[in-house]
Amino acid sequence: MSGTVLKPRQKLGKYKIRRRLGKGGFASVYEALDTVEGSRVALKVPHPHLVTQGVLKDFYREVRLASRLDHANILPLKNADFIDKRFVIVSPLGEETLHDRLKRRMSLRTALELAEQAIAAAACAHRHRVIHCDIKPDNLILFPDNQLRLTDFGIAKVAHKTVRASGSGTVGYIAPEQAMGRPSQRSDVFSLGLILYRMFSGALPEWPFEWPPPRIERLRRKLHPDMVALIRRAIEVDPRQRFRDGQQMLDRFRRLLPRTLRFGEATAKSRRRAGGGRDWRSVRLRQFRSRWGKVLAARHRCAKCEGPVSEAMGCCPWCGESRAVHEGSVAFPASCPRCRRGLKLDWRYCPWCYGPGFEASGRRYTDVRYEGRCANPGCARRDLMPFMRYCPWCRRKVRRKWKIPGSGKSCRHCGWGVVEGYWGHCPWCAKRLGAG
């Protein structure tokens, strides 16, 4: 909607916008500076057309309930009010979300520490008879020293009700009965179970949630059988078979924690003795990252096979999994609401998915990443970054066949550069390499 996007350096009361962090069905989130306190904060700004009197009434009621939650793993609200005719929800700004953290490797001990904190946050809410209704990695924020804090209390239920009424929204980590309008504390337990499965296996189970889900062997290699049983109980489709609330789940988790750590240490020692710590695939991935990681900006991991991928890739070159929608952080100040790839504030179109126009800032920004020129002589700007599919200024399809510096190999189908000896698929056109 025109006029709703906040620009860098724009001020809302005492808050000075730095950049947009993301956009969802209910609100956009910005990083801002509190010019009075001198601290960085997160501003959640609901889309104006969703801010009705009914929504505000529901929101304030939920905030009053959530205000009772004083816990180290729950993110407090600093403010929630109208500022310059916009409804703004202010909270402390963390370093990254758990969703972003899961894109990088973490030790078993760290993963268990984060899992315990997430369950502890839900347990505190349930003791006060508060149901979160939207526990997911995006709503778990990491602060220094690996402190994890659950956010969006008082917002989640209102957002889901409003977005569902508007005809959009996603299932994600929501329990089946909650998707049918019957949430309970056991629904939060289900969401936590999915998060734990994702943390330790690298895969997110999907409907119909049949056991065993994908990558169960990886889960069993990492965790003690009793901890695997805990996760299985948490994601039972029948709510009556789950833990009754977060506190019961937390008590069981803490009892299993010592034996799970011992199991992990013993398994690691066994792999080292067997030489499993240097299997061929791990060596191959390390070699690729060392040689090509920086050249391709391959900072992300494929959700299916965990191979290194870059933001611009349309599919995973290792397993061929589609990357029509990017998952992970972006190397730009904003992101496309359709493909979730990064955007600069002066681009009029998404250069990755041919998305419709955006409200450009009106200011011209330079960037050292520009290294190509649009073939359209009538294009207003013509600057292109590597692996753009469409010109961000005039929307014309880029005819240039992008190459990879240091690699003389190209895909026989699209002509774009590929890395020989590593990839099985072209990350730009998704065709299998070597296929006729």
CSV table of C-alpha atoms in Angstrom, one decimal:
chain,number,residue,atom,x,y,z
A,1,MET,CA,0.0,0.0,0.0
A,2,SER,CA,1.4,3.3,-1.0
A,3,GLY,CA,2.8,5.5,1.7
A,4,THR,CA,3.0,2.7,4.3
A,5,VAL,CA,6.7,1.9,4.0
A,6,LEU,CA,9.0,3.6,6.4
A,7,LYS,CA,12.3,4.8,5.0
A,8,PRO,CA,15.8,4.9,6.6
A,9,ARG,CA,16.4,8.0,8.7
A,10,GLN,CA,12.6,8.7,8.9
A,11,LYS,CA,11.5,9.5,12.4
A,12,LEU,CA,8.4,8.2,14.4
A,13,GLY,CA,8.4,10.2,17.5
A,14,LYS,CA,11.7,9.6,19.3
A,15,TYR,CA,12.4,6.6,17.1
A,16,LYS,CA,14.7,7.0,14.0
A,17,ILE,CA,14.3,4.2,11.4
A,18,ARG,CA,17.5,2.4,10.4
A,19,ARG,CA,16.2,-0.4,8.1
A,20,ARG,CA,13.3,-2.8,7.6
A,21,LEU,CA,13.9,-6.2,9.0
A,22,GLY,CA,10.9,-8.0,7.5
A,23,LYS,CA,7.3,-8.0,6.5
A,24,GLY,CA,4.4,-10.3,7.3
A,25,GLY,CA,0.7,-10.6,6.8
A,26,PHE,CA,0.0,-8.5,9.9
A,27,ALA,CA,2.9,-6.0,10.2
A,28,SER,CA,6.3,-4.8,9.0
A,29,VAL,CA,9.2,-4.9,11.4
A,30,TYR,CA,12.0,-2.2,11.5
A,31,GLU,CA,15.2,-1.7,13.3
A,32,ALA,CA,15.2,1.8,14.9
A,33,LEU,CA,17.2,4.0,17.2
A,34,ASP,CA,15.6,5.3,20.4
A,35,THR,CA,17.1,8.8,20.2
A,36,VAL,CA,16.3,9.5,23.9
A,37,GLU,CA,17.7,6.4,25.4
A,38,GLY,CA,20.3,5.8,22.7
A,39,SER,CA,19.4,2.1,22.4
A,40,ARG,CA,18.4,0.0,19.4
A,41,VAL,CA,14.8,-1.2,19.3
A,42,ALA,CA,12.5,-3.2,17.1
A,43,LEU,CA,9.4,-1.5,15.8
A,44,LYS,CA,6.5,-3.7,14.7
A,45,VAL,CA,4.1,-1.5,12.7
A,46,PRO,CA,0.8,-3.3,11.8
A,47,HIS,CA,-0.5,-2.6,8.3
A,48,PRO,CA,-2.9,0.4,8.5
A,49,HIS,CA,-5.8,-1.3,6.9
A,50,LEU,CA,-5.7,-4.0,9.6
A,51,VAL,CA,-5.8,-1.6,12.5
A,52,THR,CA,-9.5,-1.4,13.4
A,53,GLN,CA,-11.1,-0.5,16.7
A,54,GLY,CA,-11.9,-4.2,17.1
A,55,VAL,CA,-8.3,-5.2,16.6
A,56,LEU,CA,-7.1,-2.6,19.0
A,57,LYS,CA,-9.5,-3.7,21.7
A,58,ASP,CA,-8.4,-7.3,21.3
A,59,PHE,CA,-4.8,-6.3,21.3
A,60,TYR,CA,-4.9,-4.3,24.5
A,61,ARG,CA,-6.7,-7.1,26.2
A,62,GLU,CA,-4.0,-9.6,25.2
A,63,VAL,CA,-1.3,-7.2,26.2
A,64,ARG,CA,-2.8,-6.8,29.7
A,65,LEU,CA,-2.7,-10.6,30.0
A,66,ALA,CA,0.9,-10.8,28.8
A,67,SER,CA,2.1,-8.0,31.0
A,68,ARG,CA,2.0,-10.5,33.9
A,69,LEU,CA,4.8,-12.5,32.3
A,70,ASP,CA,8.1,-11.5,33.9
A,71,HIS,CA,10.7,-14.1,32.8
A,72,ALA,CA,14.3,-14.0,31.4
A,73,ASN,CA,13.2,-15.9,28.3
A,74,ILE,CA,10.2,-13.7,27.4
A,75,LEU,CA,10.7,-10.4,25.6
A,76,PRO,CA,8.9,-7.5,27.2
A,77,LEU,CA,7.1,-4.7,25.3
A,78,LYS,CA,8.6,-1.2,25.8
A,79,ASN,CA,5.6,0.6,24.2
A,80,ALA,CA,2.5,0.0,22.2
A,81,ASP,CA,0.6,3.1,21.1
A,82,PHE,CA,-0.1,5.5,18.2
A,83,ILE,CA,2.9,7.5,17.1
A,84,ASP,CA,2.5,10.0,14.2
A,85,LYS,CA,-0.9,8.3,13.3
A,86,ARG,CA,0.7,4.9,13.1
A,87,PHE,CA,0.2,2.1,15.6
A,88,VAL,CA,3.7,1.1,16.8
A,89,ILE,CA,4.7,-1.9,19.0
A,90,VAL,CA,8.2,-1.4,20.5
A,91,SER,CA,10.5,-4.0,22.0
A,92,PRO,CA,14.2,-4.5,22.7
A,93,LEU,CA,16.2,-5.5,19.6
A,94,GLY,CA,18.0,-8.8,19.6
A,95,GLU,CA,20.9,-10.0,17.4
A,96,GLU,CA,19.0,-12.4,15.2
A,97,THR,CA,16.1,-14.8,15.2
A,98,LEU,CA,16.3,-18.5,15.9
A,99,HIS,CA,15.2,-19.0,12.3
A,100,ASP,CA,18.4,-17.2,11.2
A,101,ARG,CA,20.6,-19.1,13.7
A,102,LEU,CA,19.4,-22.4,12.4
A,103,LYS,CA,21.0,-21.6,9.1
A,104,ARG,CA,24.4,-22.2,10.7
A,105,ARG,CA,25.9,-25.1,12.6
A,106,MET,CA,25.6,-25.3,16.3
A,107,SER,CA,26.9,-27.8,18.9
A,108,LEU,CA,24.6,-30.2,20.6
A,109,ARG,CA,25.1,-28.4,23.9
A,110,THR,CA,24.1,-25.0,22.4
A,111,ALA,CA,21.0,-26.5,20.7
A,112,LEU,CA,19.9,-28.1,24.0
A,113,GLU,CA,20.5,-24.8,25.8
A,114,LEU,CA,18.3,-22.9,23.4
A,115,ALA,CA,15.6,-25.6,23.4
A,116,GLU,CA,15.4,-25.5,27.2
A,117,GLN,CA,15.0,-21.7,27.1
A,118,ALA,CA,12.2,-21.9,24.5
A,119,ILE,CA,10.3,-24.4,26.6
A,120,ALA,CA,10.9,-22.4,29.8
A,121,ALA,CA,9.3,-19.3,28.2
A,122,ALA,CA,6.2,-21.3,27.2
A,123,ALA,CA,6.1,-22.9,30.7
A,124,CYS,CA,6.0,-19.4,32.3
A,125,ALA,CA,3.1,-18.3,30.1
A,126,HIS,CA,1.1,-21.5,30.8
A,127,ARG,CA,1.6,-21.1,34.6
A,128,HIS,CA,-0.2,-17.7,34.1
A,129,ARG,CA,-2.9,-19.3,31.8
A,130,VAL,CA,-1.6,-17.5,28.7
A,131,ILE,CA,-1.4,-19.3,25.4
A,132,HIS,CA,1.0,-17.9,22.9
A,133,CYS,CA,-0.5,-19.3,19.7
A,134,ASP,CA,2.4,-18.6,17.4
A,135,ILE,CA,5.6,-20.2,18.8
A,136,LYS,CA,8.0,-20.4,15.8
A,137,PRO,CA,11.7,-19.7,15.2
A,138,ASP,CA,10.9,-16.2,13.9
A,139,ASN,CA,9.4,-15.3,17.2
A,140,LEU,CA,12.4,-16.6,19.3
A,141,ILE,CA,15.0,-13.8,19.4
A,142,LEU,CA,18.6,-14.3,20.3
A,143,PHE,CA,20.4,-11.8,22.6
A,144,PRO,CA,24.1,-11.8,23.7
A,145,ASP,CA,25.4,-14.8,25.6
A,146,ASN,CA,22.9,-17.1,23.8
A,147,GLN,CA,19.9,-15.7,25.7
A,148,LEU,CA,16.7,-16.7,23.9
A,149,ARG,CA,13.6,-14.7,24.4
A,150,LEU,CA,10.1,-15.5,23.1
A,151,THR,CA,8.4,-12.5,21.6
A,152,ASP,CA,4.9,-11.5,20.2
A,153,PHE,CA,3.0,-12.3,23.4
A,154,GLY,CA,-0.3,-10.3,23.2
A,155,ILE,CA,0.2,-9.9,19.4
A,156,ALA,CA,0.1,-13.4,18.1
A,157,LYS,CA,-3.6,-14.2,18.7
A,158,VAL,CA,-4.8,-10.9,17.5
A,159,ALA,CA,-2.6,-11.1,14.4
A,160,HIS,CA,-3.8,-14.6,13.5
A,161,LYS,CA,-7.4,-13.7,14.0
A,162,THR,CA,-7.0,-10.6,11.8
A,163,VAL,CA,-4.9,-12.1,9.1
A,164,ARG,CA,-7.1,-15.2,8.9
A,165,ALA,CA,-10.2,-12.9,8.5
A,166,SER,CA,-8.4,-11.1,5.7
A,167,GLY,CA,-8.0,-14.4,3.7
A,168,SER,CA,-4.3,-15.0,4.1
A,169,GLY,CA,-1.9,-16.6,6.5
A,170,THR,CA,0.3,-19.8,6.8
A,171,VAL,CA,0.2,-22.9,8.9
A,172,GLY,CA,3.9,-23.2,9.7
A,173,TYR,CA,4.3,-24.5,13.2
A,174,ILE,CA,0.6,-24.4,14.2
A,175,ALA,CA,-1.0,-27.5,15.7
A,176,PRO,CA,-3.8,-29.1,13.7
A,177,GLU,CA,-6.5,-28.3,16.3
A,178,GLN,CA,-5.3,-24.7,16.4
A,179,ALA,CA,-5.7,-24.4,12.6
A,180,MET,CA,-9.3,-25.4,13.2
A,181,GLY,CA,-9.8,-22.7,15.8
A,182,ARG,CA,-9.4,-24.7,19.0
A,183,PRO,CA,-6.0,-23.6,20.5
A,184,SER,CA,-4.9,-24.7,24.0
A,185,GLN,CA,-1.7,-25.0,25.9
A,186,ARG,CA,-1.1,-28.3,24.2
A,187,SER,CA,-1.0,-26.4,20.9
A,188,ASP,CA,2.0,-24.4,22.1
A,189,VAL,CA,3.6,-27.8,23.1
A,190,PHE,CA,3.1,-29.0,19.6
A,191,SER,CA,4.8,-25.9,18.2
A,192,LEU,CA,7.8,-26.5,20.5
A,193,GLY,CA,8.0,-30.1,19.5
A,194,LEU,CA,8.2,-29.1,15.8
A,195,ILE,CA,11.0,-26.5,16.7
A,196,LEU,CA,13.0,-29.2,18.5
A,197,TYR,CA,12.6,-31.6,15.6
A,198,ARG,CA,13.8,-28.9,13.2
A,199,MET,CA,16.8,-27.9,15.5
A,200,PHE,CA,18.1,-31.4,15.8
A,201,SER,CA,17.2,-33.0,12.5
A,202,GLY,CA,17.4,-30.1,10.1
A,203,ALA,CA,13.9,-30.9,8.7
A,204,LEU,CA,10.4,-29.5,9.6
A,205,PRO,CA,7.7,-32.2,9.8
A,206,GLU,CA,4.5,-31.5,7.8
A,207,TRP,CA,0.9,-32.6,7.7
A,208,PRO,CA,-0.2,-35.3,8.3
A,209,PHE,CA,2.7,-35.5,10.8
A,210,GLU,CA,3.1,-39.2,10.5
A,211,TRP,CA,6.0,-40.8,12.4
A,212,PRO,CA,8.8,-41.1,11.5
A,213,PRO,CA,9.1,-37.7,9.8
A,214,PRO,CA,12.0,-36.9,7.4
A,215,ARG,CA,15.6,-37.2,8.6
A,216,ILE,CA,14.6,-39.3,11.6
A,217,GLU,CA,18.0,-41.1,11.5
A,218,ARG,CA,19.8,-37.8,12.0
A,219,LEU,CA,17.7,-37.1,15.0
A,220,ARG,CA,18.4,-40.6,16.5
A,221,ARG,CA,22.1,-40.2,15.9
A,222,LYS,CA,22.2,-36.9,17.9
A,223,LEU,CA,19.7,-37.5,20.7
A,224,HIS,CA,19.2,-40.1,23.4
A,225,PRO,CA,16.2,-42.3,22.6
A,226,ASP,CA,14.3,-40.8,25.6
A,227,MET,CA,14.7,-37.3,24.2
A,228,VAL,CA,13.5,-38.5,20.8
A,229,ALA,CA,10.5,-40.0,22.6
A,230,LEU,CA,9.9,-36.5,24.2
A,231,ILE,CA,9.8,-34.9,20.8
A,232,ARG,CA,7.5,-37.5,19.4
A,233,ARG,CA,5.1,-37.1,22.3
A,234,ALA,CA,5.1,-33.3,21.8
A,235,ILE,CA,4.1,-33.5,18.1
A,236,GLU,CA,1.3,-36.2,18.5
A,237,VAL,CA,-1.6,-35.2,16.3
A,238,ASP,CA,-4.0,-36.1,19.1
A,239,PRO,CA,-3.6,-33.3,21.7
A,240,ARG,CA,-4.6,-35.7,24.5
A,241,GLN,CA,-1.4,-37.7,23.8
A,242,ARG,CA,0.9,-34.6,24.3
A,243,PHE,CA,2.3,-33.0,27.4
A,244,ARG,CA,-0.5,-31.1,29.0
A,245,ASP,CA,1.5,-27.8,29.1
A,246,GLY,CA,4.9,-26.3,28.8
A,247,GLN,CA,5.7,-26.9,32.4
A,248,GLN,CA,5.2,-30.7,32.2
A,249,MET,CA,7.3,-30.7,29.0
A,250,LEU,CA,10.1,-28.6,30.7
A,251,ASP,CA,10.2,-30.9,33.7
A,252,ARG,CA,10.7,-33.9,31.5
A,253,PHE,CA,13.2,-32.2,29.3
A,254,ARG,CA,15.4,-31.2,32.3
A,255,ARG,CA,15.4,-34.7,33.6
A,256,LEU,CA,16.6,-36.0,30.3
A,257,LEU,CA,19.2,-33.3,29.7
A,258,PRO,CA,22.2,-34.9,31.5
A,259,ARG,CA,21.8,-38.3,29.8
A,260,THR,CA,21.3,-36.6,26.4
A,261,LEU,CA,24.6,-34.7,26.8
A,262,ARG,CA,26.4,-37.9,27.8
A,263,PHE,CA,24.9,-39.7,24.8
A,264,GLY,CA,26.0,-36.9,22.5
A,265,GLU,CA,29.6,-37.0,23.9
A,266,ALA,CA,29.8,-40.7,23.6
A,267,THR,CA,28.5,-40.7,20.0
A,268,ALA,CA,31.0,-38.0,19.0
A,269,LYS,CA,33.9,-40.0,20.5
A,270,SER,CA,32.7,-43.1,18.7
A,271,ARG,CA,32.6,-41.2,15.4
A,272,ARG,CA,36.0,-39.8,15.9
A,273,ARG,CA,37.5,-43.2,16.6
A,274,ALA,CA,35.8,-44.5,13.5
A,275,GLY,CA,37.0,-41.6,11.4
A,276,GLY,CA,33.4,-40.5,10.8
A,277,GLY,CA,34.3,-36.9,11.6
A,278,ARG,CA,36.0,-36.6,8.2
A,279,ASP,CA,33.5,-38.3,5.9
A,280,TRP,CA,33.8,-37.5,2.1
A,281,ARG,CA,30.8,-35.3,2.0
A,282,SER,CA,32.0,-33.1,4.9
A,283,VAL,CA,35.4,-32.7,3.3
A,284,ARG,CA,33.8,-31.9,-0.1
A,285,LEU,CA,31.6,-29.2,1.5
A,286,ARG,CA,34.5,-27.6,3.3
A,287,GLN,CA,36.6,-27.6,0.1
A,288,PHE,CA,33.7,-25.9,-1.7
A,289,ARG,CA,33.2,-23.2,1.0
A,290,SER,CA,36.9,-22.5,1.0
A,291,ARG,CA,37.2,-22.1,-2.8
A,292,TRP,CA,33.8,-20.8,-3.8
A,293,GLY,CA,31.9,-19.7,-0.7
A,294,LYS,CA,32.9,-16.1,-0.8
A,295,VAL,CA,32.8,-15.8,-4.6
A,296,LEU,CA,29.2,-16.9,-4.7
A,297,ALA,CA,28.1,-15.4,-1.3
A,298,ALA,CA,27.0,-18.9,-0.3
A,299,ARG,CA,26.2,-18.0,3.2
A,300,HIS,CA,23.0,-20.1,3.5
A,301,ARG,CA,22.1,-23.8,3.7
A,302,CYS,CA,19.6,-25.7,1.7
A,303,ALA,CA,16.7,-26.7,4.0
A,304,LYS,CA,16.6,-30.2,2.5
A,305,CYS,CA,20.3,-31.3,2.1
A,306,GLU,CA,22.1,-28.5,4.0
A,307,GLY,CA,24.4,-27.8,1.1
A,308,PRO,CA,25.7,-24.2,0.9
A,309,VAL,CA,23.6,-21.9,-1.3
A,310,SER,CA,23.4,-18.2,-2.1
A,311,GLU,CA,20.5,-15.8,-1.9
A,312,ALA,CA,20.3,-15.5,-5.7
A,313,MET,CA,20.1,-19.2,-6.5
A,314,GLY,CA,16.8,-20.5,-7.8
A,315,CYS,CA,17.4,-24.0,-6.7
A,316,CYS,CA,19.9,-26.0,-4.6
A,317,PRO,CA,22.8,-27.0,-6.9
A,318,TRP,CA,23.4,-30.0,-4.6
A,319,CYS,CA,20.0,-31.7,-4.5
A,320,GLY,CA,17.9,-29.8,-6.9
A,321,GLU,CA,15.4,-28.5,-4.3
A,322,SER,CA,13.5,-25.4,-5.4
A,323,ARG,CA,14.4,-22.1,-3.9
A,324,ALA,CA,11.5,-20.1,-5.3
A,325,VAL,CA,11.3,-18.6,-1.8
A,326,HIS,CA,14.5,-17.7,0.0
A,327,GLU,CA,14.8,-18.7,3.6
A,328,GLY,CA,17.3,-16.8,5.7
A,329,SER,CA,18.8,-13.3,6.2
A,330,VAL,CA,19.3,-11.0,3.2
A,331,ALA,CA,22.2,-8.8,2.3
A,332,PHE,CA,20.0,-5.8,1.6
A,333,PRO,CA,18.0,-3.3,3.7
A,334,ALA,CA,14.6,-4.7,2.6
A,335,SER,CA,13.2,-7.9,1.1
A,336,CYS,CA,10.7,-8.9,-1.6
A,337,PRO,CA,7.3,-10.0,0.0
A,338,ARG,CA,7.0,-12.8,-2.7
A,339,CYS,CA,10.5,-14.4,-3.0
A,340,ARG,CA,11.9,-12.9,0.2
A,341,ARG,CA,15.2,-12.0,-1.5
A,342,GLY,CA,16.9,-8.8,-0.7
A,343,LEU,CA,16.0,-5.4,-2.2
A,344,LYS,CA,17.8,-2.0,-2.2
A,345,LEU,CA,15.6,0.9,-1.4
A,346,ASP,CA,15.8,2.6,-4.8
A,347,TRP,CA,14.9,-0.5,-6.8
A,348,ARG,CA,11.5,-0.3,-8.5
A,349,TYR,CA,11.2,-4.1,-9.2
A,350,CYS,CA,12.4,-7.3,-7.8
A,351,PRO,CA,15.4,-8.5,-9.9
A,352,TRP,CA,15.0,-12.1,-8.8
A,353,CYS,CA,11.3,-13.0,-9.3
A,354,TYR,CA,10.0,-10.4,-11.7
A,355,GLY,CA,7.7,-9.1,-8.9
A,356,PRO,CA,5.5,-6.0,-9.3
A,357,GLY,CA,6.7,-2.5,-8.5
A,358,PHE,CA,7.8,-1.1,-5.2
A,359,GLU,CA,7.7,2.3,-3.7
A,360,ALA,CA,11.3,3.5,-4.5
A,361,SER,CA,12.9,5.9,-2.0
A,362,GLY,CA,13.6,8.6,-4.6
A,363,ARG,CA,17.3,8.6,-3.6
A,364,ARG,CA,20.0,7.1,-5.7
A,365,TYR,CA,22.3,4.6,-3.9
A,366,THR,CA,25.6,3.4,-5.2
A,367,ASP,CA,26.9,-0.1,-4.5
A,368,VAL,CA,30.2,-1.8,-5.2
A,369,ARG,CA,28.3,-5.0,-6.2
A,370,TYR,CA,27.0,-3.4,-9.4
A,371,GLU,CA,29.1,-4.9,-12.3
A,372,GLY,CA,26.8,-5.2,-15.3
A,373,ARG,CA,24.6,-3.1,-17.5
A,374,CYS,CA,21.0,-3.5,-18.6
A,375,ALA,CA,20.7,-4.0,-22.4
A,376,ASN,CA,17.7,-1.7,-22.6
A,377,PRO,CA,19.0,1.7,-23.9
A,378,GLY,CA,15.9,3.4,-22.5
A,379,CYS,CA,16.5,2.1,-19.0
A,380,ALA,CA,16.8,5.0,-16.5
A,381,ARG,CA,19.7,3.5,-14.5
A,382,ARG,CA,20.9,0.2,-16.1
A,383,ASP,CA,23.1,-1.0,-13.2
A,384,LEU,CA,23.0,-4.7,-12.5
A,385,MET,CA,24.4,-7.0,-9.8
A,386,PRO,CA,25.6,-10.6,-10.6
A,387,PHE,CA,23.0,-13.2,-11.2
A,388,MET,CA,20.1,-10.8,-11.5
A,389,ARG,CA,17.3,-12.2,-13.7
A,390,TYR,CA,15.5,-9.0,-14.3
A,391,CYS,CA,16.6,-5.3,-14.3
A,392,PRO,CA,15.4,-3.7,-11.0
A,393,TRP,CA,14.9,-0.4,-12.9
A,394,CYS,CA,13.0,-1.3,-16.0
A,395,ARG,CA,12.0,-4.9,-15.4
A,396,ARG,CA,13.5,-6.2,-18.6
A,397,LYS,CA,14.8,-9.8,-18.6
A,398,VAL,CA,18.6,-9.8,-18.3
A,399,ARG,CA,20.2,-11.3,-21.4
A,400,ARG,CA,23.7,-11.5,-20.0
A,401,LYS,CA,24.8,-15.0,-19.2
A,402,TRP,CA,26.4,-14.6,-15.8
A,403,LYS,CA,29.7,-16.4,-15.2
A,404,ILE,CA,31.4,-17.4,-12.0
A,405,PRO,CA,34.8,-15.8,-11.5
A,406,GLY,CA,37.5,-18.5,-11.6
A,407,SER,CA,35.2,-21.1,-13.2
A,408,GLY,CA,35.2,-21.5,-17.0
A,409,LYS,CA,32.3,-23.9,-17.0
A,410,SER,CA,28.7,-23.1,-18.0
A,411,CYS,CA,25.3,-24.8,-17.8
A,412,ARG,CA,24.5,-26.3,-21.3
A,413,HIS,CA,20.9,-25.3,-20.9
A,414,CYS,CA,21.0,-21.7,-19.7
A,415,GLY,CA,24.6,-20.7,-20.3
A,416,TRP,CA,25.1,-19.3,-16.8
A,417,GLY,CA,28.2,-20.3,-14.8
A,418,VAL,CA,28.5,-23.4,-12.8
A,419,VAL,CA,31.1,-25.1,-10.6
A,420,GLU,CA,32.3,-28.4,-12.0
A,421,GLY,CA,33.0,-31.3,-9.7
A,422,TYR,CA,30.6,-30.2,-7.0
A,423,TRP,CA,27.1,-29.5,-8.3
A,424,GLY,CA,24.6,-31.9,-9.7
A,425,HIS,CA,22.1,-29.2,-10.7
A,426,CYS,CA,22.3,-25.7,-12.2
A,427,PRO,CA,21.3,-23.3,-9.5
A,428,TRP,CA,20.0,-20.8,-12.0
A,429,CYS,CA,17.7,-22.9,-14.3
A,430,ALA,CA,17.3,-26.0,-12.1
A,431,LYS,CA,18.3,-28.4,-14.9
A,432,ARG,CA,20.4,-31.4,-14.1
A,433,LEU,CA,24.0,-30.8,-15.1
A,434,GLY,CA,25.3,-33.2,-17.7
A,435,ALA,CA,21.8,-34.2,-18.8
A,436,GLY,CA,21.0,-33.9,-22.5
